[in-house]
Structure formats: structure tokens, C-alpha cells
Coordinates of C-alpha atoms in Angstrom, one line a residue:
M1 CA 75.9 100.2 137.1
E2 CA 77.9 99.3 134.0
K3 CA 78.9 102.1 131.8
S4 CA 78.3 101.7 128.0
I5 CA 80.3 102.1 124.8
I6 CA 78.9 102.3 121.3
I7 CA 81.4 101.3 118.6
I8 CA 80.9 102.4 115.0
G9 CA 82.4 99.8 112.7
G10 CA 82.8 96.0 113.1
G11 CA 86.2 95.7 111.5
L12 CA 89.2 94.3 113.5
T13 CA 89.6 97.6 115.4
G14 CA 85.9 97.7 116.4
L15 CA 85.9 94.0 117.3
A16 CA 89.0 94.5 119.4
A17 CA 87.6 97.5 121.1
G18 CA 84.4 95.6 121.9
C19 CA 86.3 92.7 123.3
Y20 CA 88.5 94.8 125.6
G21 CA 85.4 96.9 126.6
R22 CA 83.7 93.7 127.7
M23 CA 86.8 92.5 129.6
N24 CA 86.6 95.8 131.5
G25 CA 83.0 95.7 132.4
Y26 CA 81.5 98.0 129.8
R27 CA 78.3 97.2 128.0
T28 CA 79.3 97.4 124.4
K29 CA 77.3 97.6 121.1
I30 CA 79.0 97.4 117.7
F31 CA 77.2 98.8 114.7
E32 CA 78.4 97.5 111.4
M33 CA 77.2 98.7 108.0
H34 CA 77.8 95.3 106.2
E35 CA 76.3 91.9 106.7
I36 CA 79.5 90.4 108.1
A37 CA 82.1 91.7 110.6
G38 CA 85.8 92.2 109.7
G39 CA 85.8 95.3 107.7
V40 CA 88.7 95.4 105.3
C41 CA 89.9 92.1 106.9
T42 CA 87.6 90.0 104.7
G43 CA 87.1 87.6 101.9
W44 CA 84.4 86.3 99.6
K45 CA 83.3 83.1 98.0
R46 CA 82.9 82.4 94.3
K47 CA 82.0 79.0 92.7
G48 CA 83.6 77.0 95.5
Y49 CA 86.7 79.2 95.8
T50 CA 87.4 81.6 98.7
I51 CA 89.1 84.8 97.6
D52 CA 91.1 86.4 100.4
G53 CA 90.8 90.1 100.5
A54 CA 93.5 91.1 103.0
M55 CA 96.1 88.5 104.2
N56 CA 99.3 87.1 103.0
W57 CA 101.2 87.6 106.3
L58 CA 100.5 88.7 109.9
I59 CA 102.7 90.2 112.7
G60 CA 102.1 88.3 116.0
T61 CA 102.1 84.7 114.9
K62 CA 105.4 84.0 116.8
P63 CA 104.7 82.8 120.3
G64 CA 106.1 84.9 123.2
T65 CA 105.8 88.3 121.5
D66 CA 103.7 91.2 122.7
Y67 CA 101.5 91.1 119.6
N68 CA 101.0 87.3 120.0
R69 CA 99.7 88.0 123.5
I70 CA 97.1 90.4 122.0
W71 CA 96.0 87.8 119.5
Q72 CA 95.6 85.4 122.4
E73 CA 93.6 87.9 124.4
L74 CA 91.3 88.2 121.3
G75 CA 90.9 84.4 121.1
A76 CA 92.6 84.0 117.8
A77 CA 96.1 82.6 118.5
Q78 CA 94.7 79.6 120.4
K79 CA 92.7 78.5 117.3
W80 CA 94.7 79.4 114.3
K81 CA 97.1 77.3 112.3
V82 CA 100.0 79.2 110.9
Y83 CA 102.0 78.7 107.7
N84 CA 105.5 80.3 107.9
H85 CA 106.9 81.5 104.6
N86 CA 110.4 80.5 103.6
Y87 CA 110.4 82.8 100.6
Y88 CA 109.5 86.4 100.1
I89 CA 108.9 86.6 96.3
N90 CA 109.6 84.9 93.0
L91 CA 111.1 86.9 90.2
D92 CA 111.6 86.0 86.5
G93 CA 115.2 86.6 85.6
A94 CA 116.3 88.0 82.2
D95 CA 117.5 84.5 81.2
G96 CA 114.1 83.0 81.9
N97 CA 115.1 81.3 85.1
L98 CA 113.0 81.8 88.2
I99 CA 114.7 83.6 91.1
T100 CA 113.3 82.7 94.5
V101 CA 114.2 85.2 97.3
P102 CA 114.5 83.6 100.8
V103 CA 113.4 85.4 103.9
D104 CA 116.2 84.2 106.2
P105 CA 118.8 87.0 106.2
D106 CA 121.8 84.5 106.0
L107 CA 120.2 82.6 103.0
L108 CA 119.1 85.9 101.5
Q109 CA 122.7 87.3 101.6
Q110 CA 124.0 84.1 100.0
K111 CA 121.4 84.2 97.3
L112 CA 121.7 87.9 96.4
I113 CA 125.5 87.8 96.3
E114 CA 125.2 84.8 93.9
I115 CA 122.8 86.9 91.7
A116 CA 124.7 90.2 91.9
P117 CA 128.3 89.9 93.1
E118 CA 128.8 93.5 92.0
D119 CA 126.5 94.6 94.8
E120 CA 128.1 92.5 97.6
V121 CA 128.9 95.4 99.9
E122 CA 125.4 96.8 99.9
I123 CA 123.9 93.3 100.2
R124 CA 125.9 92.6 103.3
K125 CA 124.8 96.0 104.8
F126 CA 121.2 95.2 104.2
C127 CA 121.3 91.7 105.6
R128 CA 123.0 93.0 108.8
A129 CA 120.2 95.6 109.1
A130 CA 117.6 92.8 108.7
K131 CA 119.1 90.8 111.5
K132 CA 119.1 93.8 113.7
A133 CA 115.5 94.6 112.9
G134 CA 114.5 91.0 113.7
R135 CA 115.6 91.5 117.3
I136 CA 113.5 94.6 117.8
E137 CA 110.1 94.4 119.3
M138 CA 108.1 97.6 119.3
P139 CA 106.2 98.4 122.5
V140 CA 102.5 97.9 122.0
D141 CA 101.2 97.3 125.6
K142 CA 99.8 100.7 126.1
P143 CA 99.2 104.0 124.3
R144 CA 101.8 106.8 124.6
E145 CA 99.2 109.0 126.3
L146 CA 99.4 106.7 129.4
Y147 CA 103.2 106.4 129.6
N148 CA 104.6 107.0 133.1
L149 CA 108.2 107.3 134.3
L150 CA 108.7 103.5 134.4
D151 CA 107.4 103.2 130.8
A152 CA 109.8 106.0 129.8
L153 CA 112.7 104.1 131.4
K154 CA 111.7 100.9 129.5
A155 CA 111.7 102.9 126.3
V156 CA 115.4 103.6 126.8
K157 CA 115.9 100.0 125.4
M158 CA 114.4 101.3 122.2
L159 CA 117.2 103.8 121.6
P160 CA 119.1 101.4 119.2
F161 CA 115.8 101.0 117.3
L162 CA 115.3 104.7 117.1
N163 CA 118.8 105.2 115.7
F164 CA 118.1 102.4 113.2
M165 CA 114.8 104.0 112.2
R166 CA 116.4 107.4 111.8
K167 CA 119.0 106.0 109.4
W168 CA 116.6 103.9 107.3
T169 CA 113.8 106.5 107.0
R170 CA 116.0 109.1 105.3
V171 CA 115.6 107.4 102.0
T172 CA 112.6 105.9 100.1
A173 CA 112.5 102.4 98.7
S174 CA 113.1 103.7 95.2
E175 CA 116.1 105.8 96.3
Y176 CA 117.5 102.8 98.2
G177 CA 116.9 100.4 95.2
A178 CA 118.8 102.8 93.0
R179 CA 122.0 102.0 95.0
F180 CA 122.1 98.6 93.4
K181 CA 123.7 97.9 90.1
N182 CA 121.9 94.7 89.3
P183 CA 118.4 95.3 87.8
V184 CA 116.9 92.3 89.7
L185 CA 118.0 93.8 93.0
R186 CA 116.8 97.3 92.0
L187 CA 113.4 95.8 91.4
L188 CA 113.4 93.8 94.7
F189 CA 114.4 96.7 96.9
N190 CA 112.0 99.1 95.1
M191 CA 109.3 97.1 96.9
G192 CA 108.9 95.0 93.7
S193 CA 106.8 97.9 92.5
E194 CA 106.7 100.8 90.1
D195 CA 103.8 102.5 91.9
S196 CA 103.5 104.6 95.0
L197 CA 104.7 101.9 97.3
S198 CA 108.2 102.6 96.0
E199 CA 108.0 106.0 97.8
M200 CA 107.6 104.3 101.2
P201 CA 110.6 104.6 103.6
A202 CA 113.3 102.0 102.9
V203 CA 113.1 100.9 106.5
T204 CA 110.1 98.7 105.7
M205 CA 112.3 96.3 103.8
P206 CA 114.9 95.3 106.5
M207 CA 112.1 95.2 109.1
L208 CA 110.0 92.9 106.9
F209 CA 113.0 90.5 106.3
G210 CA 114.0 90.8 110.0
W211 CA 110.5 89.8 111.2
L212 CA 110.1 87.0 108.7
G213 CA 113.6 85.7 109.3
S214 CA 113.0 85.5 113.0
G215 CA 109.9 83.4 112.6
E216 CA 107.5 86.3 112.9
G217 CA 104.9 87.2 110.3
G218 CA 103.2 83.9 109.3
Y219 CA 100.0 83.4 107.4
V220 CA 96.9 82.3 109.2
I221 CA 95.3 79.3 107.4
G222 CA 91.8 80.4 106.4
G223 CA 93.0 83.9 105.8
A224 CA 91.3 87.1 106.7
L225 CA 87.8 85.6 107.1
A226 CA 89.2 83.1 109.7
L227 CA 91.0 85.8 111.7
A228 CA 88.0 88.1 111.8
G229 CA 85.8 85.1 112.7
Y230 CA 87.9 84.1 115.7
I231 CA 87.7 87.6 117.1
E232 CA 84.0 88.0 116.4
Q233 CA 83.4 84.7 118.3
R234 CA 85.5 86.0 121.2
Y235 CA 83.4 89.2 121.3
R236 CA 80.1 87.3 121.3
E237 CA 81.3 84.9 124.0
L238 CA 82.2 88.0 126.2
G239 CA 78.6 89.1 125.9
G240 CA 78.9 91.9 123.4
E241 CA 76.2 93.0 121.0
L242 CA 76.9 93.1 117.3
H243 CA 74.4 94.8 115.0
M244 CA 74.9 94.0 111.3
R245 CA 73.4 96.1 108.3
S246 CA 73.3 99.0 110.7
R247 CA 74.9 102.0 109.0
V248 CA 75.5 105.0 111.2
G249 CA 74.4 108.3 109.8
K250 CA 75.2 110.7 112.6
I251 CA 77.0 110.9 115.9
L252 CA 74.7 112.5 118.5
V253 CA 76.3 115.4 120.4
E254 CA 74.9 117.3 123.4
N255 CA 76.8 120.2 124.9
D256 CA 79.9 119.1 122.9
R257 CA 79.8 115.6 124.3
A258 CA 79.1 112.5 122.1
T259 CA 76.1 110.8 123.6
G260 CA 75.2 108.2 121.0
I261 CA 74.4 107.6 117.3
R262 CA 71.6 107.9 114.8
L263 CA 71.4 105.1 112.3
A264 CA 70.5 105.6 108.6
D265 CA 67.0 104.3 109.4
G266 CA 66.5 107.0 112.0
T267 CA 66.8 104.9 115.1
E268 CA 68.9 106.3 117.9
H269 CA 71.2 104.6 120.5
R270 CA 72.8 106.2 123.5
A271 CA 76.0 105.4 125.5
D272 CA 78.5 106.9 127.9
W273 CA 81.2 106.7 125.3
V274 CA 81.3 106.6 121.5
I275 CA 84.2 105.1 119.6
S276 CA 84.4 105.4 115.8
A277 CA 86.4 102.5 114.3
A278 CA 84.9 103.5 111.0
D279 CA 86.3 105.5 108.1
G280 CA 88.0 108.6 109.4
H281 CA 86.8 111.0 106.7
T282 CA 83.2 109.8 107.0
T283 CA 83.3 110.1 110.8
I284 CA 84.7 113.6 110.9
F285 CA 83.1 115.3 107.9
K286 CA 79.7 113.5 107.6
M287 CA 78.8 111.9 111.0
L288 CA 80.0 115.0 112.8
D289 CA 79.5 117.5 109.9
G290 CA 83.1 118.8 110.2
R291 CA 82.3 120.6 113.4
Y292 CA 85.3 119.2 115.4
I293 CA 88.5 119.8 113.5
D294 CA 91.6 121.8 113.7
Q295 CA 94.4 122.8 111.3
K296 CA 96.3 119.6 111.8
I297 CA 93.3 117.4 110.9
S298 CA 92.4 119.6 107.9
K299 CA 96.0 119.4 106.7
F300 CA 96.1 115.6 107.1
Y301 CA 93.0 115.1 105.0
K302 CA 94.0 117.7 102.4
E303 CA 97.7 116.8 102.0
Q304 CA 98.6 113.5 103.4
P305 CA 99.0 110.8 100.7
L306 CA 97.0 107.6 100.9
F307 CA 97.8 104.0 100.1
E308 CA 96.6 103.7 96.6
P309 CA 93.6 101.5 96.2
L310 CA 93.7 98.2 94.3
V311 CA 92.4 96.4 91.3
Y312 CA 92.0 92.8 92.6
A313 CA 91.7 90.2 89.8
A314 CA 91.1 86.7 91.2
F315 CA 91.1 83.4 89.4
G316 CA 90.1 79.9 90.6
V317 CA 92.1 77.4 88.5
K318 CA 91.8 73.7 88.3
R319 CA 95.6 73.4 88.4
E320 CA 98.4 73.3 90.9
F321 CA 101.5 75.4 90.7
D322 CA 104.3 73.1 91.8
E323 CA 106.8 74.9 89.6
I324 CA 106.4 78.1 91.7
P325 CA 107.7 77.9 95.3
A326 CA 105.2 79.2 97.9
A327 CA 106.2 82.8 98.7
L328 CA 104.7 85.6 100.7
N329 CA 104.4 87.9 97.7
G330 CA 103.9 85.1 95.2
L331 CA 105.3 86.0 91.7
H332 CA 106.2 89.3 90.3
L333 CA 104.6 88.9 86.9
R334 CA 106.0 91.0 84.2
F335 CA 103.4 91.5 81.3
D336 CA 104.5 90.7 77.8
K337 CA 102.4 93.7 76.7
P338 CA 101.3 96.6 78.9
I339 CA 97.7 96.5 80.0
P340 CA 95.9 99.9 80.0
I341 CA 94.1 100.3 83.3
A342 CA 92.6 103.6 84.7
G343 CA 94.8 105.7 82.5
R344 CA 98.0 103.9 83.1
D345 CA 99.9 101.3 81.1
E346 CA 100.5 98.6 83.7
K347 CA 103.6 96.6 83.0
A348 CA 103.5 94.1 85.8
C349 CA 101.4 92.8 88.8
Q350 CA 101.9 91.1 92.1
L351 CA 100.5 87.6 91.6
L352 CA 99.5 85.9 94.9
I353 CA 99.4 82.2 94.6
Y354 CA 97.5 80.7 97.6
K355 CA 98.9 77.2 97.2
Y356 CA 99.7 77.0 100.9
D357 CA 96.1 77.4 102.1
P358 CA 94.1 74.2 101.5
T359 CA 90.9 75.8 102.9
L360 CA 90.5 78.2 100.0
S361 CA 90.0 75.7 97.3
E362 CA 89.6 71.9 96.7
T363 CA 92.5 69.6 96.3
G364 CA 94.2 70.1 92.9
K365 CA 92.8 73.6 92.6
T366 CA 94.4 77.0 93.4
V367 CA 93.3 80.6 94.0
L368 CA 95.4 83.3 92.3
I369 CA 95.0 87.0 92.9
A370 CA 96.6 89.7 90.7
E371 CA 97.0 92.9 92.6
L372 CA 97.6 96.3 90.9
S373 CA 97.5 99.8 92.4
T374 CA 95.1 102.1 90.6
D375 CA 93.4 105.5 90.4
Y376 CA 90.3 105.9 92.5
D377 CA 88.8 108.9 90.6
Y378 CA 88.7 106.9 87.4
W379 CA 86.8 104.0 88.9
E380 CA 84.4 106.3 90.8
K381 CA 83.4 108.1 87.6
L382 CA 83.1 104.9 85.6
S383 CA 80.9 103.1 88.2
V384 CA 78.1 105.5 87.5
D385 CA 77.5 103.6 84.2
R386 CA 77.1 100.1 85.4
E387 CA 77.3 98.5 82.0
A388 CA 80.5 100.3 81.1
Y389 CA 81.9 99.5 84.6
K390 CA 81.1 95.8 84.2
A391 CA 82.6 95.7 80.6
E392 CA 85.8 97.3 81.8
K393 CA 86.2 94.8 84.6
E394 CA 85.7 92.0 82.1
R395 CA 88.3 93.5 79.7
I396 CA 90.9 93.8 82.4
S397 CA 90.2 90.2 83.7
D398 CA 90.6 88.9 80.1
A399 CA 93.8 90.8 79.6
I400 CA 95.4 89.5 82.8
A401 CA 94.2 86.0 82.0
A402 CA 95.9 86.3 78.6
E403 CA 99.2 87.3 80.3
L404 CA 98.9 84.3 82.7
E405 CA 98.3 82.1 79.7
K406 CA 101.7 83.1 78.3
R407 CA 103.4 82.5 81.6
F408 CA 101.5 79.2 82.3
P409 CA 100.5 77.6 79.0
G410 CA 97.0 76.1 79.2
F411 CA 96.0 78.5 82.1
I412 CA 92.8 79.8 80.4
S413 CA 91.4 76.3 79.8
K414 CA 91.8 75.6 83.6
I415 CA 89.9 78.7 84.8
E416 CA 86.7 77.8 86.8
M417 CA 86.2 81.2 88.5
R418 CA 87.0 84.8 87.7
D419 CA 86.2 87.8 89.8
L420 CA 87.5 91.4 89.8
A421 CA 87.1 93.9 92.6
T422 CA 87.8 97.6 92.2
P423 CA 88.3 100.5 94.6
V424 CA 84.6 101.2 94.3
T425 CA 83.9 97.7 95.6
W426 CA 85.9 98.5 98.8
V427 CA 84.0 101.7 99.3
R428 CA 80.7 100.0 98.9
Y429 CA 81.3 97.3 101.4
T430 CA 83.8 98.9 103.9
G431 CA 83.3 102.7 103.5
N432 CA 87.0 103.3 103.3
W433 CA 87.7 106.7 102.0
R434 CA 88.8 106.6 98.3
G435 CA 89.2 102.8 98.6
S436 CA 92.4 103.1 100.5
Y437 CA 93.0 99.7 102.2
E438 CA 95.5 101.0 104.8
G439 CA 94.7 104.6 105.1
W440 CA 97.6 107.1 105.3
M441 CA 100.7 106.2 103.2
M442 CA 103.9 106.0 105.2
T443 CA 106.4 108.5 103.8
K444 CA 109.8 109.8 104.9
E445 CA 108.0 112.8 106.4
S446 CA 105.0 111.0 108.0
M447 CA 106.6 107.7 109.2
M448 CA 106.4 108.7 112.8
K449 CA 103.4 110.9 112.7
S450 CA 99.9 110.1 113.9
M451 CA 96.6 111.8 114.6
Q452 CA 95.1 112.2 118.0
K453 CA 92.4 109.7 119.0
T454 CA 90.3 112.6 120.2
L455 CA 88.8 115.5 118.3
P456 CA 89.2 119.1 119.5
G457 CA 86.3 120.3 121.5
L458 CA 84.4 117.0 121.6
A459 CA 84.2 114.9 124.8
G460 CA 83.1 111.3 125.3
F461 CA 84.5 110.3 122.0
Y462 CA 87.5 108.5 120.5
M463 CA 88.6 107.5 117.1
A464 CA 90.5 104.3 116.5
G465 CA 92.0 102.4 113.6
Q466 CA 94.1 103.1 110.6
W467 CA 93.1 106.7 110.3
V468 CA 94.8 107.6 113.6
N469 CA 97.6 105.1 113.3
P470 CA 99.4 105.6 109.9
G471 CA 100.6 102.4 108.3
G472 CA 97.4 100.4 108.9
G473 CA 97.5 96.7 108.9
M474 CA 95.7 94.1 111.0
P475 CA 98.1 94.2 114.0
T476 CA 97.8 98.0 114.2
A477 CA 94.0 97.7 114.0
V478 CA 93.6 95.5 117.0
M479 CA 96.3 97.4 118.9
S480 CA 94.4 100.6 118.3
G481 CA 91.2 99.1 119.6
R482 CA 93.0 97.9 122.8
H483 CA 94.7 101.3 123.3
T484 CA 91.4 103.2 123.0
V485 CA 89.7 101.1 125.7
Q486 CA 92.7 101.7 127.9
L487 CA 92.2 105.5 127.5
I488 CA 88.5 105.1 128.4
C489 CA 89.4 103.1 131.5
S490 CA 91.9 105.8 132.5
K491 CA 89.3 108.5 132.1
D492 CA 86.8 106.5 134.2
G493 CA 89.4 105.7 136.9
K494 CA 89.4 102.0 136.2
R495 CA 92.3 99.6 136.1
F496 CA 92.5 98.2 132.6
E497 CA 92.3 94.4 132.5
A498 CA 93.1 92.1 129.6
T499 CA 92.2 88.4 130.0
L500 CA 92.6 85.2 128.1
P501 CA 89.7 83.0 127.1
E502 CA 88.9 80.4 129.8
H503 CA 88.2 77.6 127.4
K504 CA 88.8 76.5 123.8
A505 CA 85.6 77.2 121.9
A506 CA 84.3 75.4 118.8
P507 CA 85.7 76.8 115.5
F508 CA 84.0 79.8 114.1
T509 CA 82.2 79.3 110.8
R510 CA 80.5 81.6 108.3
S511 CA 77.7 81.0 105.9
R512 CA 77.7 84.4 104.2
F513 CA 80.4 86.1 102.3
M514 CA 80.8 89.7 101.1
F515 CA 81.4 91.5 97.8
R516 CA 78.6 90.9 95.3
E517 CA 78.6 93.1 92.2

């Protein structure tokens, strides 16, 4: 008789766990609180425009890599079309000229030395590091808990990578950016940011350019919705059950073993194994009432910083942006006048310009998204007063539109759609604690730390996703789902199997989209 797995959460981690569970002969049921699967990997439609909520690049788009194999197993890589970015970001120079930063390390070196000859020595060091990072492929095939002697011997090949990581994790992005004399380069290597991202380890920058320069890290046409749809289709074809609008209230426990779940409507479901691919804080402190924790878990949730949530201002514009080259991070837009948002004077934003995805808007039109990190507590308190909350969103959208008008004269007259999502929006639809889109922030101290997938004293249960794999992101999400099923197979004495789809199925389509406020 087949054993069964209940999976809480239908995001990428939950869908991946469901797929691998089915590949290995388990009966699987996914319970998702929202009306569509995908979790944070999502998007929504407004007035004929599709707003992408998660993607501007993706590790695993390069054929022949380990991550690409995982995307193939999940039925995505066979269907997707990939756009590979030639440029990382566009910056407005002090003289008014646009500075476009290439991703290829050789072209990057040439460009940066041209901009800042006074920083040539540090530029050459960085570009050498990026080339080295581009040759490194992290092992993702199995969880560390299942490593044997052969795996350990294979890991010896990673020693150069470990030395590389050790060197580049000693400094933050802001500390590394301060090494440059040129203000444009200080901005670029400070993650193009003045918020908490600048406190991430500097290693993220050479790794990013290394991946992109080697042809890794493309953008999937159709964005997050398309990616989630491909995997949902794979899961359904494998025979898995997916229950939408099914919020889990409690995890059922008998004799310190997870035996099932109770939904918010009171119905109960039982299984041999329970995986929570949902929000970690909600899982531990609400679904399990905080009964299965230790000092490490308590410390993580009390002290470990989170990725700050976002204000996400989207515009659908009847205009093309031929004057701005397509770039992974769009345009770093410096505001002429600071915009007060959630108690901060915001001086700039990251403006994503989705000119390279024709599926998000009609010909001659473009989706733009202005991203700004923000304070969760402010938005949570404000959202209690729905009228004040709505008015503040409109004020911010107006202010950003006014800045875009200065940068692109005539912009406001071309707007056909406006939409603004806040951290409260993310909490409402995804349940992510404090609206954090990637969970734990990577710092110098926590870069190599992770939480256990099990909870102390609780059997028959695993956690998966960004709350046990710091750094978050879509590749990490599906890897975590895969690893969790591998651990279950090991416990059950089964050999883990990962198969490819036997045929090319019809494209996945959606008729419903999330985020209505």
C-alpha cells in the first residue's frame, strides 16, 4: 500500500515536494490557502497587463547544469523560453548620460575601467573573481544529511569554492563598495541600494556576474506565473491532489508524531508524513502552538534579520522604452525629490522595465515596476484603517509617477494601469511572516547557516522552503522540496527516484490571478 504525504503550502517548494513524492510512489495532497498555486512565485493581471511578482532572473536556465536538471524533472525547462540578459543595470551618470553595465566579466572590466580608471586595480580583482565564480557549480543533488563517503570525496572539488566564499563573505556589500573611489562604482557594488541589501555579504556580487556571464540566470518568458504553472501541471499529470482555498489551521499530533492537519473549516486529513512548505513562523508557533522548539529555533526567530518587505508600484504604459537597454535590474532611478514612505525619505528605487517579455503586455506597451524596501510594522498598523491605507497607496503611486514623468516626459499621459502592493498584500495572499519575500537575510554571520528540516521531539514531520534554507529564491525553493522527499525516502528505506516527463504536454494556462485589494 502506498504511503501518503500531506504538504502544507502550494508554492514552488510544496509543488516540488508533491512532484517528487509522486515520482517515488507516495500519495500526495497539497493544501494551499490561496486560489492559485505558486506562493510568492506569482503575478497578477490588471487591465490587460500582467504584473510579475517575483522574477527577473532564474538560476538553472543554462542546459547541462544540476539546477537545469531539476527544472527538467519538474517539467518546466522543456516548455519555457528564456531571455538571457546582456546587461545587469542602467545607471544615470552625473553628466546625464546613461551608464549601462554589462554582465560579461570581460566587457564589464572594460566598461568599468572606462568609467573609473582610478579604480582599475580593484575592478580587475572583481572581474577575476566573477570569472572564477562562473565556473563553480554548487552541489544540489542531495541534502547534506544523506552525504556518504563518496559524496564527501566529491565535495573536495569544492575546496576552491570554499576558499573563495571565505574571502568574499568577510565583508558586506557596503564595505566592499566603499573600496571604490568612483561614486558610480560605489553605488553599483553597494547592491545599487541604500537599504538592508547593502549589508549582504559581498560574495553575492561576483557570484551573480559569474553566473550571468557564463550564460546562467536567464529570465523565463511569462515570468513567475508561467514557471509556477509548468510545475503545477507536472504535479497534476503525476496524479497529485491540489486543494485550493484550503488554509491549514493546525497540524495534528499524536504521541509526538505528526499525523495530519486540521483545516480552518474544521475538516481533518491524515497522512503518514506531513511536510510544511508554508510560512515557518506560522507553522512553528501557530499550527504547532510553539510546542516543538529549542534554543536555536527561538534565537533564529528572535534575532535573525529578514529580507525587508517591498512596496511594489506597477505601471502599465502605452509606450515603449527603446532608449533604455533591457537589463536584469532595469534602471536605478534617482528621485529628484525624496518620497516619504513608511517613515523613511526614499531617494531612489529599482525600476524594472519588462520590455523583454511580450506576454506581459500588448505590442507597443510596457509593464514597469518600481521596487522599494520598506517597514512592515508601519503598513500593518496602517492597514487597519482601510481608507487611510488606500489613500497612502495612491499618494505613493502618484509620487513615483511624478518622478517617472521627470525622467520620461509624457509618462503620466501614457499610463493605462496603476497598482501598488505592500507587505500586507504579501501576508494576505502568501502568509509570509512580516511580508519577507525571501525569509532570512544573508549576512556575514549567517551566510552558511541553516535550520534543521525537523523540529525537536516531533516525528513524521519536515519543514521545507526558505525558512530552513536562508537566501530563499526559486531555485532554493524547489531544491528544498526535492531534498525533503529524499529524506522521507531514506527514512522509509526507499531508493529515491527522479524522472523526466515522458511527453511534451500542452502549455499551462491560467484564468485567475491573485492580489485584489
